Every structure is written in structure tokens, then in C-alpha cells.
Amino acid sequence: MSYTTSVSIEANSEAIFNAITQSVQEWWGNTNSVVSKLDDEFTTSFDKTFWKFKILEFKPNSRIVWQCIDAKHIHTGYDGIEMEWIGTNVEWNLEEKSQNETILNFAHNGLVPELNCYEICWPAWERFVTQSLKSFVETGKGMPHLS
């Protein structure tokens, strides 16, 4: 089963969607561009690792899907993980409960326990999605991994 998580964020869906499309560097890692439409591409990186994504679905303030189209994932002690994300999809679904509360349902489809990186990737997503992104949207200060 692919990794999923949900988090309640004290913000409207527009603020969260903007953070996911325009401010990835504020809560995850160095990013080479922002996304504003279907088929846009961007790369996120830190240390010697990078992931390149293409936007497969783009529904403003509601849903966005990133597909990993290239990768070089480097983590000491983990062999064979460099390209494991290629072909996986990162899904962001926003369910606005009120003007000041939105549920973010996150799924990394293809990030499954059988992958060599699973034991380091799911806790990283948990931190970046439920803590760093949430903090960035609610307070303006995320906890990205920048290097």
C-alpha cells in the first residue's frame, strides 16, 4: 500500500495550494521553478539528491498531482534508491472545511514498503507535509531541507 497522510491546516485551500505550487522551497527543498499549469515541470533538490516532477493534474485550490520523471536520490547506507521514485505520483487533495480550516489529503502513489527508500522516505514526507508545510502555511515559517 502506498504512503498516505492527512493533516488539518488552519488556512483556506488557496493558501495551501499556493504553498504547494509556488513556495516548495519554503517547506521542502531547493526548487528551480514554480508551477502554474498542467504539464509544468520543476526540480527539487538538497545535498546530492534531486527529483524532477511534471504536473499531471492541476485543479486550483483543490487538487494537484506531480509525477516524478527523473531522480537521483542519494542517502548514505541505502543502495538502489537513486531512481525509485521515477514513475510514482505525488497527490495533493484539498478539502476546505471553512475559510480557516482545510484538510490536506496527501498520497505518494508508488511509495510502497517494498522500495529500498521506504523507511526513510515516508518519515520524511510525514515531517515535510504534516509539520513543515503546515507550519509554513499557518505561520510563514517552514522547516525545509536546504543545502
PDB file of C-alpha atoms in Angstrom:
ATOM      1  CA  MET A   1       0.000   0.000   0.000  1.00  0.00           C
ATOM      2  CA  SER A   2       1.319   3.440  -0.954  1.00  0.00           C
ATOM      3  CA  TYR A   3       2.136   6.044   1.680  1.00  0.00           C
ATOM      4  CA  THR A   4      -0.692   8.429   2.634  1.00  0.00           C
ATOM      5  CA  THR A   5      -1.248  11.009   5.337  1.00  0.00           C
ATOM      6  CA  SER A   6      -3.742  13.746   6.197  1.00  0.00           C
ATOM      7  CA  VAL A   7      -3.396  16.951   8.142  1.00  0.00           C
ATOM      8  CA  SER A   8      -5.756  19.737   9.176  1.00  0.00           C
ATOM      9  CA  ILE A   9      -4.295  23.143   8.361  1.00  0.00           C
ATOM     10  CA  GLU A  10      -5.630  26.427   9.704  1.00  0.00           C
ATOM     11  CA  ALA A  11      -5.913  28.149   6.329  1.00  0.00           C
ATOM     12  CA  ASN A  12      -8.085  28.217   3.252  1.00  0.00           C
ATOM     13  CA  SER A  13      -7.389  25.906   0.331  1.00  0.00           C
ATOM     14  CA  GLU A  14      -5.973  28.724  -1.805  1.00  0.00           C
ATOM     15  CA  ALA A  15      -3.155  29.396   0.679  1.00  0.00           C
ATOM     16  CA  ILE A  16      -2.231  25.708   0.790  1.00  0.00           C
ATOM     17  CA  PHE A  17      -2.430  25.287  -2.993  1.00  0.00           C
ATOM     18  CA  ASN A  18      -0.148  28.311  -3.408  1.00  0.00           C
ATOM     19  CA  ALA A  19       2.369  26.796  -0.985  1.00  0.00           C
ATOM     20  CA  ILE A  20       2.354  23.523  -2.963  1.00  0.00           C
ATOM     21  CA  THR A  21       2.753  25.258  -6.335  1.00  0.00           C
ATOM     22  CA  GLN A  22       4.639  28.494  -5.636  1.00  0.00           C
ATOM     23  CA  SER A  23       6.657  28.024  -2.428  1.00  0.00           C
ATOM     24  CA  VAL A  24       8.014  24.461  -2.284  1.00  0.00           C
ATOM     25  CA  GLN A  25      11.428  25.827  -1.250  1.00  0.00           C
ATOM     26  CA  GLU A  26       9.854  27.265   1.903  1.00  0.00           C
ATOM     27  CA  TRP A  27       8.800  23.884   3.313  1.00  0.00           C
ATOM     28  CA  TRP A  28      10.630  21.067   1.418  1.00  0.00           C
ATOM     29  CA  GLY A  29      13.839  21.800  -0.512  1.00  0.00           C
ATOM     30  CA  ASN A  30      15.593  23.953  -3.097  1.00  0.00           C
ATOM     31  CA  THR A  31      13.339  24.357  -6.126  1.00  0.00           C
ATOM     32  CA  ASN A  32      14.225  25.609  -9.603  1.00  0.00           C
ATOM     33  CA  SER A  33      10.787  26.964 -10.575  1.00  0.00           C
ATOM     34  CA  VAL A  34       7.163  27.396  -9.606  1.00  0.00           C
ATOM     35  CA  VAL A  35       4.225  25.696 -11.294  1.00  0.00           C
ATOM     36  CA  SER A  36       1.108  27.373 -12.612  1.00  0.00           C
ATOM     37  CA  LYS A  37      -0.459  24.934 -15.063  1.00  0.00           C
ATOM     38  CA  LEU A  38      -0.766  21.409 -16.361  1.00  0.00           C
ATOM     39  CA  ASP A  39       2.467  19.940 -17.802  1.00  0.00           C
ATOM     40  CA  ASP A  40       4.741  22.405 -15.956  1.00  0.00           C
ATOM     41  CA  GLU A  41       7.932  20.830 -14.611  1.00  0.00           C
ATOM     42  CA  PHE A  42      10.102  21.588 -11.603  1.00  0.00           C
ATOM     43  CA  THR A  43      13.023  20.071  -9.753  1.00  0.00           C
ATOM     44  CA  THR A  44      13.511  19.925  -6.001  1.00  0.00           C
ATOM     45  CA  SER A  45      16.923  19.176  -4.548  1.00  0.00           C
ATOM     46  CA  PHE A  46      19.024  19.019  -1.434  1.00  0.00           C
ATOM     47  CA  ASP A  47      22.528  17.725  -0.820  1.00  0.00           C
ATOM     48  CA  LYS A  48      23.319  15.468  -3.823  1.00  0.00           C
ATOM     49  CA  THR A  49      19.683  14.403  -4.260  1.00  0.00           C
ATOM     50  CA  PHE A  50      17.159  15.721  -6.770  1.00  0.00           C
ATOM     51  CA  TRP A  51      13.673  14.815  -8.008  1.00  0.00           C
ATOM     52  CA  LYS A  52      12.134  16.227 -11.184  1.00  0.00           C
ATOM     53  CA  PHE A  53       8.353  16.374 -11.441  1.00  0.00           C
ATOM     54  CA  LYS A  54       5.784  17.037 -14.158  1.00  0.00           C
ATOM     55  CA  ILE A  55       2.296  18.293 -13.324  1.00  0.00           C
ATOM     56  CA  LEU A  56      -0.290  15.668 -14.378  1.00  0.00           C
ATOM     57  CA  GLU A  57      -3.370  17.292 -12.810  1.00  0.00           C
ATOM     58  CA  PHE A  58      -3.868  20.936 -11.906  1.00  0.00           C
ATOM     59  CA  LYS A  59      -7.175  21.949 -10.322  1.00  0.00           C
ATOM     60  CA  PRO A  60      -6.607  25.248  -8.496  1.00  0.00           C
ATOM     61  CA  ASN A  61      -7.293  25.184  -4.769  1.00  0.00           C
ATOM     62  CA  SER A  62      -8.488  21.579  -4.984  1.00  0.00           C
ATOM     63  CA  ARG A  63      -6.051  19.007  -6.408  1.00  0.00           C
ATOM     64  CA  ILE A  64      -2.599  18.732  -7.936  1.00  0.00           C
ATOM     65  CA  VAL A  65      -0.643  15.660  -8.998  1.00  0.00           C
ATOM     66  CA  TRP A  66       3.118  15.614  -9.511  1.00  0.00           C
ATOM     67  CA  GLN A  67       4.675  12.725 -11.446  1.00  0.00           C
ATOM     68  CA  CYS A  68       8.346  12.013 -10.810  1.00  0.00           C
ATOM     69  CA  ILE A  69      10.038  11.922 -14.230  1.00  0.00           C
ATOM     70  CA  ASP A  70      13.703  11.936 -13.166  1.00  0.00           C
ATOM     71  CA  ALA A  71      15.577  11.389  -9.947  1.00  0.00           C
ATOM     72  CA  LYS A  72      18.901  10.871  -8.268  1.00  0.00           C
ATOM     73  CA  HIS A  73      18.170  10.031  -4.645  1.00  0.00           C
ATOM     74  CA  ILE A  74      21.362   9.678  -2.618  1.00  0.00           C
ATOM     75  CA  HIS A  75      21.291   8.604   1.022  1.00  0.00           C
ATOM     76  CA  THR A  76      24.259   7.034   2.786  1.00  0.00           C
ATOM     77  CA  GLY A  77      23.678   3.372   3.532  1.00  0.00           C
ATOM     78  CA  TYR A  78      20.797   2.950   1.064  1.00  0.00           C
ATOM     79  CA  ASP A  79      21.754   1.335  -2.217  1.00  0.00           C
ATOM     80  CA  GLY A  80      19.447   1.115  -5.207  1.00  0.00           C
ATOM     81  CA  ILE A  81      17.249   4.078  -4.274  1.00  0.00           C
ATOM     82  CA  GLU A  82      18.550   6.582  -6.817  1.00  0.00           C
ATOM     83  CA  MET A  83      15.661   6.256  -9.278  1.00  0.00           C
ATOM     84  CA  GLU A  84      12.964   4.521  -7.202  1.00  0.00           C
ATOM     85  CA  TRP A  85      10.584   7.487  -7.373  1.00  0.00           C
ATOM     86  CA  ILE A  86      10.544   7.663 -11.186  1.00  0.00           C
ATOM     87  CA  GLY A  87       7.003   6.938 -12.379  1.00  0.00           C
ATOM     88  CA  THR A  88       5.448   7.494  -8.941  1.00  0.00           C
ATOM     89  CA  ASN A  89       2.787  10.165  -8.386  1.00  0.00           C
ATOM     90  CA  VAL A  90       2.533  12.635  -5.522  1.00  0.00           C
ATOM     91  CA  GLU A  91      -1.116  13.624  -4.999  1.00  0.00           C
ATOM     92  CA  TRP A  92      -2.369  16.609  -3.034  1.00  0.00           C
ATOM     93  CA  ASN A  93      -6.126  16.846  -2.380  1.00  0.00           C
ATOM     94  CA  LEU A  94      -7.587  19.798  -0.503  1.00  0.00           C
ATOM     95  CA  GLU A  95     -10.912  19.657   1.309  1.00  0.00           C
ATOM     96  CA  GLU A  96     -11.895  23.080   2.621  1.00  0.00           C
ATOM     97  CA  LYS A  97     -13.913  22.784   5.834  1.00  0.00           C
ATOM     98  CA  SER A  98     -14.224  26.532   6.442  1.00  0.00           C
ATOM     99  CA  GLN A  99     -12.442  29.749   5.475  1.00  0.00           C
ATOM    100  CA  ASN A 100      -9.859  28.928   8.156  1.00  0.00           C
ATOM    101  CA  GLU A 101      -9.589  25.124   8.008  1.00  0.00           C
ATOM    102  CA  THR A 102      -8.628  22.779   5.202  1.00  0.00           C
ATOM    103  CA  ILE A 103      -7.896  19.068   5.284  1.00  0.00           C
ATOM    104  CA  LEU A 104      -4.897  18.132   3.151  1.00  0.00           C
ATOM    105  CA  ASN A 105      -5.010  14.521   1.978  1.00  0.00           C
ATOM    106  CA  PHE A 106      -1.601  13.502   0.681  1.00  0.00           C
ATOM    107  CA  ALA A 107      -0.624  10.325  -1.167  1.00  0.00           C
ATOM    108  CA  HIS A 108       2.646   9.246  -2.724  1.00  0.00           C
ATOM    109  CA  ASN A 109       1.347   6.552  -5.054  1.00  0.00           C
ATOM    110  CA  GLY A 110       4.114   4.069  -5.687  1.00  0.00           C
ATOM    111  CA  LEU A 111       5.957   4.773  -2.442  1.00  0.00           C
ATOM    112  CA  VAL A 112       5.414   1.293  -1.027  1.00  0.00           C
ATOM    113  CA  PRO A 113       7.153  -0.745   1.706  1.00  0.00           C
ATOM    114  CA  GLU A 114       8.884  -2.872  -0.941  1.00  0.00           C
ATOM    115  CA  LEU A 115      11.025   0.086  -2.061  1.00  0.00           C
ATOM    116  CA  ASN A 116      14.508   0.367  -0.586  1.00  0.00           C
ATOM    117  CA  CYS A 117      13.882   4.012   0.338  1.00  0.00           C
ATOM    118  CA  TYR A 118      10.523   3.469   2.055  1.00  0.00           C
ATOM    119  CA  GLU A 119      11.849   3.512   5.630  1.00  0.00           C
ATOM    120  CA  ILE A 120      13.490   6.899   5.106  1.00  0.00           C
ATOM    121  CA  CYS A 121      11.016   8.415   2.624  1.00  0.00           C
ATOM    122  CA  TRP A 122       7.723   8.008   4.490  1.00  0.00           C
ATOM    123  CA  PRO A 123       9.026   9.654   7.706  1.00  0.00           C
ATOM    124  CA  ALA A 124      10.479  12.475   5.602  1.00  0.00           C
ATOM    125  CA  TRP A 125       7.134  13.070   3.880  1.00  0.00           C
ATOM    126  CA  GLU A 126       5.423  12.947   7.284  1.00  0.00           C
ATOM    127  CA  ARG A 127       7.741  15.696   8.527  1.00  0.00           C
ATOM    128  CA  PHE A 128       7.585  17.857   5.410  1.00  0.00           C
ATOM    129  CA  VAL A 129       3.806  17.577   4.885  1.00  0.00           C
ATOM    130  CA  THR A 130       2.349  17.458   8.411  1.00  0.00           C
ATOM    131  CA  GLN A 131       4.898  19.718  10.089  1.00  0.00           C
ATOM    132  CA  SER A 132       6.889  21.886   7.664  1.00  0.00           C
ATOM    133  CA  LEU A 133       4.176  22.660   5.089  1.00  0.00           C
ATOM    134  CA  LYS A 134       1.582  23.109   7.843  1.00  0.00           C
ATOM    135  CA  SER A 135       3.890  25.473   9.735  1.00  0.00           C
ATOM    136  CA  PHE A 136       4.741  27.445   6.600  1.00  0.00           C
ATOM    137  CA  VAL A 137       1.079  27.968   5.695  1.00  0.00           C
ATOM    138  CA  GLU A 138      -0.029  28.783   9.253  1.00  0.00           C
ATOM    139  CA  THR A 139       2.943  30.895  10.424  1.00  0.00           C
ATOM    140  CA  GLY A 140       5.007  31.789   7.355  1.00  0.00           C
ATOM    141  CA  LYS A 141       7.929  29.677   8.595  1.00  0.00           C
ATOM    142  CA  GLY A 142       8.522  26.151   7.313  1.00  0.00           C
ATOM    143  CA  MET A 143      11.331  23.706   8.050  1.00  0.00           C
ATOM    144  CA  PRO A 144      12.794  22.895   4.621  1.00  0.00           C
ATOM    145  CA  HIS A 145      15.952  20.901   3.972  1.00  0.00           C
ATOM    146  CA  LEU A 146      18.062  23.464   2.143  1.00  0.00           C
ATOM    147  CA  SER A 147      21.689  22.938   1.198  1.00  0.00           C
TER     148      SER A 147
END
